[in-house]
Every structure is written in C-alpha cells, then in structure tokens.
GROMACS .gro file of C-alpha atoms in nm:
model
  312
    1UNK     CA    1  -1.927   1.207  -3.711
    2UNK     CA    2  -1.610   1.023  -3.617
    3UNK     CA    3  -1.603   0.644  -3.455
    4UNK     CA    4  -1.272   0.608  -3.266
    5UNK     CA    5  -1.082   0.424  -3.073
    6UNK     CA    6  -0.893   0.464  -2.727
    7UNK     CA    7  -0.565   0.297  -2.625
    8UNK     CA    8  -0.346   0.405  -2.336
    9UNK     CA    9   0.011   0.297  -2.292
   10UNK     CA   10   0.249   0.367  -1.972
   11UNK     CA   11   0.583   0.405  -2.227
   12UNK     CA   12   0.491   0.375  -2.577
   13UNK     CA   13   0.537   0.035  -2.644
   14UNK     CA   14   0.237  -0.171  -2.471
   15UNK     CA   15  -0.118  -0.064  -2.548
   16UNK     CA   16  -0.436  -0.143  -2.414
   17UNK     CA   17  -0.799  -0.063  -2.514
   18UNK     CA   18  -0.939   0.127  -2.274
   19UNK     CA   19  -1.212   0.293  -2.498
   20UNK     CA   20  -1.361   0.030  -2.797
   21UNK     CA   21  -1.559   0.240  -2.984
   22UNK     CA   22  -1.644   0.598  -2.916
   23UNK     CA   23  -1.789   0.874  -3.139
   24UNK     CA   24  -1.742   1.230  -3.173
   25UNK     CA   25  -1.992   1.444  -3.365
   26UNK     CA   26  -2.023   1.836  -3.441
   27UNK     CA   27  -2.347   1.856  -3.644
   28UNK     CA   28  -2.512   2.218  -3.759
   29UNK     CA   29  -2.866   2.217  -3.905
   30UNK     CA   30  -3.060   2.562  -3.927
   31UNK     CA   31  -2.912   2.757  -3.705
   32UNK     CA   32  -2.879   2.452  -3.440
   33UNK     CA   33  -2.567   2.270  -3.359
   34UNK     CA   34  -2.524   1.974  -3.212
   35UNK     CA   35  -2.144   1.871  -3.018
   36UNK     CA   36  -2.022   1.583  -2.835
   37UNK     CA   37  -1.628   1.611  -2.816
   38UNK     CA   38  -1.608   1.409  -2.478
   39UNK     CA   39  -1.467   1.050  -2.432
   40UNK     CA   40  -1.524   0.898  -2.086
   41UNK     CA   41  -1.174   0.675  -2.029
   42UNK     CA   42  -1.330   0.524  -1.672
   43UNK     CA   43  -1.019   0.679  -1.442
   44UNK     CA   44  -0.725   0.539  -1.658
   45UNK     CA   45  -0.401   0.608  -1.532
   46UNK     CA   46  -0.165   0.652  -1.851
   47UNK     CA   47   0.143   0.871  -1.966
   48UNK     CA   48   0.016   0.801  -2.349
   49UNK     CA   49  -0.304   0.797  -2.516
   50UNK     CA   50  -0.367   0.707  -2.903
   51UNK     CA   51  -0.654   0.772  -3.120
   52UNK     CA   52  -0.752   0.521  -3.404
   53UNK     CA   53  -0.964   0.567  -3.628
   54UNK     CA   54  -1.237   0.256  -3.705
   55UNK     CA   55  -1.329   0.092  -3.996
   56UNK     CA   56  -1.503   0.315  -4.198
   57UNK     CA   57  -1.423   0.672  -4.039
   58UNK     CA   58  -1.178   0.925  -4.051
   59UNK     CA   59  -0.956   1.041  -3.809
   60UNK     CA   60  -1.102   1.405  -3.680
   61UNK     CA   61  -0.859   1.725  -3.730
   62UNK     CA   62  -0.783   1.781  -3.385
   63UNK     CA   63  -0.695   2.153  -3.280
   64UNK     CA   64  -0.657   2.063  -2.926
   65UNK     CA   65  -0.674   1.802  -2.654
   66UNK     CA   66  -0.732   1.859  -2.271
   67UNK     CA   67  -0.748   1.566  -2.024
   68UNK     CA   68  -0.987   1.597  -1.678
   69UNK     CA   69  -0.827   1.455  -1.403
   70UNK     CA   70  -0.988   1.356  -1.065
   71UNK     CA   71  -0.706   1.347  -0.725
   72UNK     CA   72  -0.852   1.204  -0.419
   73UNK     CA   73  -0.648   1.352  -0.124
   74UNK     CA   74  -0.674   1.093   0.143
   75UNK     CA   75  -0.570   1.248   0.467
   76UNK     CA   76  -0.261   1.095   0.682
   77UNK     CA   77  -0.321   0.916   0.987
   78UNK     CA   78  -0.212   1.082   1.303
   79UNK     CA   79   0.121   0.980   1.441
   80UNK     CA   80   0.058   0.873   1.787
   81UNK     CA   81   0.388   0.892   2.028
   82UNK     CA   82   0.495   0.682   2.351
   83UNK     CA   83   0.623   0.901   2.635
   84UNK     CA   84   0.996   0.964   2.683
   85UNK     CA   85   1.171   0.557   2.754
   86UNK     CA   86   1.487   0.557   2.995
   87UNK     CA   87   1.729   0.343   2.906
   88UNK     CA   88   1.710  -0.017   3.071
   89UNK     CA   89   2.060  -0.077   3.087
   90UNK     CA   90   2.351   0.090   2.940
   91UNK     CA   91   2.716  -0.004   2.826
   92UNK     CA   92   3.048   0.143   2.758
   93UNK     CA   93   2.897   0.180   2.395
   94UNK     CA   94   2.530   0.135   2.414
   95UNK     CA   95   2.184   0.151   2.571
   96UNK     CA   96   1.914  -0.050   2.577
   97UNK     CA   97   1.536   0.068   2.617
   98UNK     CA   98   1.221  -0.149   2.640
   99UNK     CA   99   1.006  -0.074   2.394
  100UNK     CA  100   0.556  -0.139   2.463
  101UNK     CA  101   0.421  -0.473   2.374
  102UNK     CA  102   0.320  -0.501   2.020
  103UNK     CA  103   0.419  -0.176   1.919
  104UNK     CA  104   0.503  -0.124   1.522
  105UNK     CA  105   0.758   0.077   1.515
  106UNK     CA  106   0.775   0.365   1.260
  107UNK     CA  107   0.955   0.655   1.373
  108UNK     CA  108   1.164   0.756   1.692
  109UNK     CA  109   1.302   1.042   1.848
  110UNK     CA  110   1.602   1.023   2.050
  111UNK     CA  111   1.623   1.350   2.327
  112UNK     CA  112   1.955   1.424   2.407
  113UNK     CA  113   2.051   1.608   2.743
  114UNK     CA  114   2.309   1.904   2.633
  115UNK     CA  115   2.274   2.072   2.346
  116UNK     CA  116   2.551   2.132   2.087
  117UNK     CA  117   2.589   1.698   2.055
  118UNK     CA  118   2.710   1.556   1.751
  119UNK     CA  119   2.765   1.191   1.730
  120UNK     CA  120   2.710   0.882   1.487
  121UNK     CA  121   2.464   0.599   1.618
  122UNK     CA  122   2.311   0.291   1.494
  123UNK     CA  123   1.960   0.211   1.624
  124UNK     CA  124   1.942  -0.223   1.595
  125UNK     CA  125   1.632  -0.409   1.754
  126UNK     CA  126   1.566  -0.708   1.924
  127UNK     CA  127   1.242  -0.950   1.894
  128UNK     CA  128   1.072  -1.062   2.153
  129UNK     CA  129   1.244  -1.447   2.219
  130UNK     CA  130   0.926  -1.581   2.391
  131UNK     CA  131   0.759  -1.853   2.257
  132UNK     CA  132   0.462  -1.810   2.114
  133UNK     CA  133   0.146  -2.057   2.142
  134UNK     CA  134   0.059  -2.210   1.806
  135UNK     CA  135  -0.070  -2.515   1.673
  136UNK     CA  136   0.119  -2.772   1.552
  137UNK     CA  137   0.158  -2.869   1.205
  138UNK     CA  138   0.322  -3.186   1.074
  139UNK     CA  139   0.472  -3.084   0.810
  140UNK     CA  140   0.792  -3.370   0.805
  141UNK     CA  141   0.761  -3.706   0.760
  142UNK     CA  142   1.090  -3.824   0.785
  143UNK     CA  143   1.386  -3.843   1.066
  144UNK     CA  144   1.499  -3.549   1.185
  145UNK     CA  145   1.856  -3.543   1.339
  146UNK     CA  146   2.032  -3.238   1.475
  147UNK     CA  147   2.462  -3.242   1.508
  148UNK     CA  148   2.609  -2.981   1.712
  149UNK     CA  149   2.975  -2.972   1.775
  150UNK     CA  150   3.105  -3.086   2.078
  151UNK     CA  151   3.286  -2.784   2.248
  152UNK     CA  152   2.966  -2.597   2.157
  153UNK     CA  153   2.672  -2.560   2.459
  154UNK     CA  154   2.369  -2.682   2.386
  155UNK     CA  155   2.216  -2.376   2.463
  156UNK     CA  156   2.518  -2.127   2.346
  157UNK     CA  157   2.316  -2.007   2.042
  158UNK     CA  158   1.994  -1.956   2.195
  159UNK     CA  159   2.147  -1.793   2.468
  160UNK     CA  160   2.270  -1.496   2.262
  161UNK     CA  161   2.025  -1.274   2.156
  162UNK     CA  162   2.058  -1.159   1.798
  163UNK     CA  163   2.029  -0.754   1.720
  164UNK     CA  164   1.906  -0.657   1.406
  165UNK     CA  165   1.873  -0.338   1.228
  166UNK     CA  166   1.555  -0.181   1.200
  167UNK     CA  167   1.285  -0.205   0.978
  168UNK     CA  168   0.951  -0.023   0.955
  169UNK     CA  169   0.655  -0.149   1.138
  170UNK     CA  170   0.800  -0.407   1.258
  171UNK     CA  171   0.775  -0.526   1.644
  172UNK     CA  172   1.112  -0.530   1.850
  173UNK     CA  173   1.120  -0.587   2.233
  174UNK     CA  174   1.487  -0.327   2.298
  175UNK     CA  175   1.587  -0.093   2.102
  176UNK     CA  176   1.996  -0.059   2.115
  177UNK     CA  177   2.103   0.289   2.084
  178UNK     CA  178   2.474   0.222   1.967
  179UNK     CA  179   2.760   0.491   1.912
  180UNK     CA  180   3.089   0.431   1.728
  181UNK     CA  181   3.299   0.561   2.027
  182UNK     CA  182   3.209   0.587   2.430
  183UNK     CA  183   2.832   0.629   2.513
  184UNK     CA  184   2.901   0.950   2.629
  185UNK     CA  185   2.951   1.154   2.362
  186UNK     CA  186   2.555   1.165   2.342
  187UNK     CA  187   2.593   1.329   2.739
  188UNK     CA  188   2.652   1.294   3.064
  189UNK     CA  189   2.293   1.120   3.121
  190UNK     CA  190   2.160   0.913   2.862
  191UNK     CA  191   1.903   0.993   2.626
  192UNK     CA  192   1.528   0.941   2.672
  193UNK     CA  193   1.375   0.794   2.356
  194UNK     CA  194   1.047   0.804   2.230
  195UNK     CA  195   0.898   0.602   1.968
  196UNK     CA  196   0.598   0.618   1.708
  197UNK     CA  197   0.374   0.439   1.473
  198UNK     CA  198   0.071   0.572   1.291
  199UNK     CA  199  -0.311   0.444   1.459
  200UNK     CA  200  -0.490   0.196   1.363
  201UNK     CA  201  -0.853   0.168   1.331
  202UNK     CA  202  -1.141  -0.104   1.408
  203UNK     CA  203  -1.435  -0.037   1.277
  204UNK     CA  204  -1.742  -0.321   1.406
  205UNK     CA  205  -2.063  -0.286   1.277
  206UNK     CA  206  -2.334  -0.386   1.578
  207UNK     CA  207  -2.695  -0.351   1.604
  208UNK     CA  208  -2.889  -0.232   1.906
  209UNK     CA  209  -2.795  -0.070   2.195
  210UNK     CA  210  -2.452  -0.237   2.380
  211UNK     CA  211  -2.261  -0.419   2.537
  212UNK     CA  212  -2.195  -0.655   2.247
  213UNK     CA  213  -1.947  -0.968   2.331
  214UNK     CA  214  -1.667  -1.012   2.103
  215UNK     CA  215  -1.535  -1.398   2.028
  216UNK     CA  216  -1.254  -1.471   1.879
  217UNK     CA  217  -0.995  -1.782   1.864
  218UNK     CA  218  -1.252  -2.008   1.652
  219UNK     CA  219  -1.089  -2.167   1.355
  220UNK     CA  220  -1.393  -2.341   1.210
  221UNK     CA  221  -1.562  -1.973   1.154
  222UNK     CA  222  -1.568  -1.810   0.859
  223UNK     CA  223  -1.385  -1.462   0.788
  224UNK     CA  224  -1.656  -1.193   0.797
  225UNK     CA  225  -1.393  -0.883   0.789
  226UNK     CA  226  -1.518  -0.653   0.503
  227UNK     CA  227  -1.371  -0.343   0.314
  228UNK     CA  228  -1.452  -0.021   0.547
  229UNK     CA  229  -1.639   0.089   0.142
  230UNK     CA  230  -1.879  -0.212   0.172
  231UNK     CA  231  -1.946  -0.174   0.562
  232UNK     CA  232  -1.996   0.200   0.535
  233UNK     CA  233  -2.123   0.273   0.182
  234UNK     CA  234  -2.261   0.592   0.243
  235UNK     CA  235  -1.901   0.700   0.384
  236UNK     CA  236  -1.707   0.974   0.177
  237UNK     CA  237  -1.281   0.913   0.129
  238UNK     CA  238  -1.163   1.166   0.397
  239UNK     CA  239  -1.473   1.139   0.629
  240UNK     CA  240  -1.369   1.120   0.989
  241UNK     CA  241  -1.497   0.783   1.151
  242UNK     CA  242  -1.779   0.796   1.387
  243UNK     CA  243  -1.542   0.688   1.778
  244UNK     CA  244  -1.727   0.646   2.065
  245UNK     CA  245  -1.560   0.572   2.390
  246UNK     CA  246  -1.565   0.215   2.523
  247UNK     CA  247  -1.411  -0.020   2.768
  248UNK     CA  248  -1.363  -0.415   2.727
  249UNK     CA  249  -1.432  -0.612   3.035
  250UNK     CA  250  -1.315  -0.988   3.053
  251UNK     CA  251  -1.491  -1.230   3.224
  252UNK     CA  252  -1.317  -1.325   3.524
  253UNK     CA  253  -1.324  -1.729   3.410
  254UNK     CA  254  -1.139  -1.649   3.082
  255UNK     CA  255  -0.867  -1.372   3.227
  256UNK     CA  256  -0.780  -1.604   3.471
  257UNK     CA  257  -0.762  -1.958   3.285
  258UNK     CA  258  -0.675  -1.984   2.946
  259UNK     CA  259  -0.928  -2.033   2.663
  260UNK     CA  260  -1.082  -2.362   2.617
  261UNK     CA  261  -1.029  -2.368   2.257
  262UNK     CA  262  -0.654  -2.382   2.325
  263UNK     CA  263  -0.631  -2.705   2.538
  264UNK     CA  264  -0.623  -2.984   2.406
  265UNK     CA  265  -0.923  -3.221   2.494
  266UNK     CA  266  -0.862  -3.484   2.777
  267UNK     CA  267  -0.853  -3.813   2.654
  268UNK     CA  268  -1.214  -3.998   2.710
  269UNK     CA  269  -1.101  -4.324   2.790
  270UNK     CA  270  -1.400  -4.626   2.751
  271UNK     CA  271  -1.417  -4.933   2.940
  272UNK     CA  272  -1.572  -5.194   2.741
  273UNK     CA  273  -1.951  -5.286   2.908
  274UNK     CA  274  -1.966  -5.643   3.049
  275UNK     CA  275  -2.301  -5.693   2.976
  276UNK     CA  276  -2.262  -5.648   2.622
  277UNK     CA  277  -1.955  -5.855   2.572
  278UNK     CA  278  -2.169  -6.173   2.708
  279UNK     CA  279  -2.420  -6.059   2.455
  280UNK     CA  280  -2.183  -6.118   2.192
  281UNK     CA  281  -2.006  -6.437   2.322
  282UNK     CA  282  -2.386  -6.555   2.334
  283UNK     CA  283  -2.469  -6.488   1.982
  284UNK     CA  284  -2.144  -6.632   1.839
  285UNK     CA  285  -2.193  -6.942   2.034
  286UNK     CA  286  -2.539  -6.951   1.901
  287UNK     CA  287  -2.384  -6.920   1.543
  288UNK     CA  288  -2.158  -7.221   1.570
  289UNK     CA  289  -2.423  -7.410   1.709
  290UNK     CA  290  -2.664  -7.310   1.462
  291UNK     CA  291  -2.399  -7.376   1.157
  292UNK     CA  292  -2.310  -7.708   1.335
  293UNK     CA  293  -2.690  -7.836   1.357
  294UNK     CA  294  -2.708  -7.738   0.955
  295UNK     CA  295  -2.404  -7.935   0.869
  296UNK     CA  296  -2.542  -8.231   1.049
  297UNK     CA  297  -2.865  -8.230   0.889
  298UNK     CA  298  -2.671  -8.226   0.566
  299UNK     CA  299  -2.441  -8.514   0.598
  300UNK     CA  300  -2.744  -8.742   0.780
  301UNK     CA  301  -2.945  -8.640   0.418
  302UNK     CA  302  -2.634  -8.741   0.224
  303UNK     CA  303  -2.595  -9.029   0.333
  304UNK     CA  304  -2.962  -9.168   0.357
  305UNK     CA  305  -2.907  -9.096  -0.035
  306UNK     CA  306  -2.614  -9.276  -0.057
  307UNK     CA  307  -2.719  -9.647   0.136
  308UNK     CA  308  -2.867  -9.921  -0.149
  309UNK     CA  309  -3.273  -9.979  -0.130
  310UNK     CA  310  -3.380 -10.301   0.020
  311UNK     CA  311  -3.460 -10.601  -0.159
  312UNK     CA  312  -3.781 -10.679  -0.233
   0.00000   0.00000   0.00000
C-alpha cells in the first residue's frame, strides 16, 4: 500500500497539487488479489506530472505509466455567405462595395471575371460614421476648450472618412478593394465580392404555447442571460439545437415612433395652488400674533412685579 501525492507542472518549474493524497494498493491473500493502480487527476491539463511519496510510505517501483485522456470534438459553426456585392463605386485604383448592416466580417471571397489574373490588393474597411443614440454620461467636470488652426475647416477632419485595415469580426460599412497599380489588372469588369461570418445562435427558453413578446431597452432589469449548460442541462456538447421557424412582428406604435424609454421625459411644470398659499400667509400671521400676545403678557407680569406695594 502506497500513499502518494500528485503535482502537475506545464514546464518543470511551477507545481501544483492536483492530487493530495492518493493510494495505490496490490494486496494477495489466498489465492485472492486485490488492485487499485488508478489515480483520478479531475481533467488536468499538464505536460509534467510528479509522484511524491507521503510521510510514512514508499515510493512504488513503477514498471509503467499510461495516462487516459478525454477530447471533446466540438463541431464548427457553419459559415454562412452574402450573395455576390457589385462594387458601389470604383476608382482609377480601387472599388468600393457596401457591405449588410451589422455584419461581422470573417472571411471574403473576391470573384474575378477572366481567369489567368494575378495581382496584389489590400482589402481596408470603413465604419459606419453615423451617430449612434446613447446616453449621456458626465464624465468631466472641468472646461473643455477645443483649438483648431485657422486655415483648417471646421469640418475638414470629419469630412474625410478614415480606411482601416481589416480585422476579424469586426463591423465595416465599405469594403475598399485596393490594387498597387490600375484597377484593371483584376479585369475588364470589376469583381463581385462576397463576404462571410460564422452564425450565431439565440437560444430563449419560453413556456406554453406562443407568441411570446420580447422587451428589451430596460436598464433597471436585471441580466437573466444564462450559459446554454445551465438552460439546457440535459444537452450533450455537439447536440444540434432544437430551431423552429418564427417571424417577429412589431407593433405598429413602436416601428413607427421611437421607444418611450429613449425620450427623455417632458418637463412637468407646477403652478403653485392659490388656495394653499393664503393658507400659509394665514398661519404665519397667526404665529406673529400669537408670539406677540405672549410677549405682552410677559412684560405686563414683569412689571406688576417690579412697581413698590402700597403703604399701609
């Protein structure tokens, strides 16, 4: 009977316990023989492992060691592609194409017109410029002031738009298709693009039969969104998700004005009541009166106390 110990260790210099005490036995007693030469390491991930021997025990003669590991294959998401995009415009050296709203771009394809074309581009994007609603946050509580030079436009900065090159999943509003030389070494007609980005999924979790009425916008409600593991629990990694088809309809008050929550609330404005004021002019004038009869009273009784008694 051995007691051990279990440390793992990603490059041989920092260890951690990842089994405190475990014991290994081989015991034989007429005829019967009893073995337990398996340590449970709760799905470690390690390059290293080092046995220790505890207080007391020996380290075991170890022939051999084999290691069980578990791989969960999680399967890809399906890429899901946009049609074939004609350029918006195009220029000596470039095209532009208008890319859907709120796409996150991941991969694109770019589908030339003659074969046999060979020719260097640079793909750079451009964000969408509009402004966005948003609450305001005072975050500065000091002056503020802005220079700007005085042959410069107020508006010569913002009227430039600002191409940048592309990153994954990120949302652009053009895509530039730029070549180092004339536009048409990538053909006579310009190239249809296409562009992709992986699905996403929503999963809601509803009771009884539909429709069911979605709210969002409200900033005093607490987050209910919950691992897909915790809503599904019977769920399996790699099970397909149970899709249904379904339509959203928007009621024809909030498609056509904007949402309540984001105006700001008219100003109530309160006129003071004239009844009450002479209600309160009353009672004050009540007060001094009151406070004037007391310090009368007082200064009669004062001086009654003062005057000398008459003579007998």
């Amino acid at each position: 009977v051995y007691a051990l110990a279990v440390e793992a260790s990603p490059d041989l210099q920092q260890w951690r316990v990842v089994q405190p005490a475990a014991q290994v036995l081989s015991l034989e007693h007429q005829g019967q023989r009893l073995l337990n030469t398996e340590i449970d390491l709760g799905s470690v991930r390690a390059s290293y492992l080092r046995i220790t021997a505890l207080a007391g025990s020996a380290v075991p003669e170890l022939q051999s060691a084999t290691v069980t590991s578990v791989t969960q294959q999680i399967a890809a998401q399906a890429m899901q592609w946009s049609e074939p995009i004609s350029p918006a415009s195009c220029e000596s050296q470039h095209c532009d194409y208008a890319l859907p709203h709120n796409l996150p771009l991941e991969q694109a394809q770019i589908t030339l017109s003659e074969p046999n074309t060979v020719a260097t581009i640079a793909l750079l994007g451009q964000v969408d410029t509009l402004p966005t609603p948003h609450r305001h946050r005072h975050l500065l509580h000091g002056p503020v002031k802005a220079l700007r030079h005085k042959t410069e436009p107020a508006s010569a900065a913002s009227a430039a738009p600002t191409w940048w090159p592309l990153a994954n999943a990120n949302v652009y509003r053009l895509i530039r298709v730029q070549t180092t030389g004339p536009i048409s070494q990538l053909g006579p007609t310009p190239p249809t693009l296409r562009v992709g980005a992986h699905t996403r999924s929503l999963v809601f979790l509803a009771r009884g039969p539909g429709p069911y009425r979605l709210v969002w916008g409200g900033t005093g409600a607490a987050p209910s969104a919950m691992p897909l593991a915790q809503l599904m629990p019977a769920r399996q990694v790699g099970d397909s998700l149970p899709s249904d088809m379904a339509t959203v309809a928007m009621p024809a008050a909030s498609a056509a004005a904007p949402s309540p929550a984001s105006q700001p609330n008219p100003a109530v404005v309160t006129r003071p009541s004239t009844h009450r004021s002479l209600w309160l002019w009353a009672v004050l004038l009540a007060g001094v009166g009151l406070m004037g009869f007391m310090a009368w009273v007082l200064l009669r009784g004062a001086k009654a106390n003062a005057s000398p008694p008459a003579p007998r």
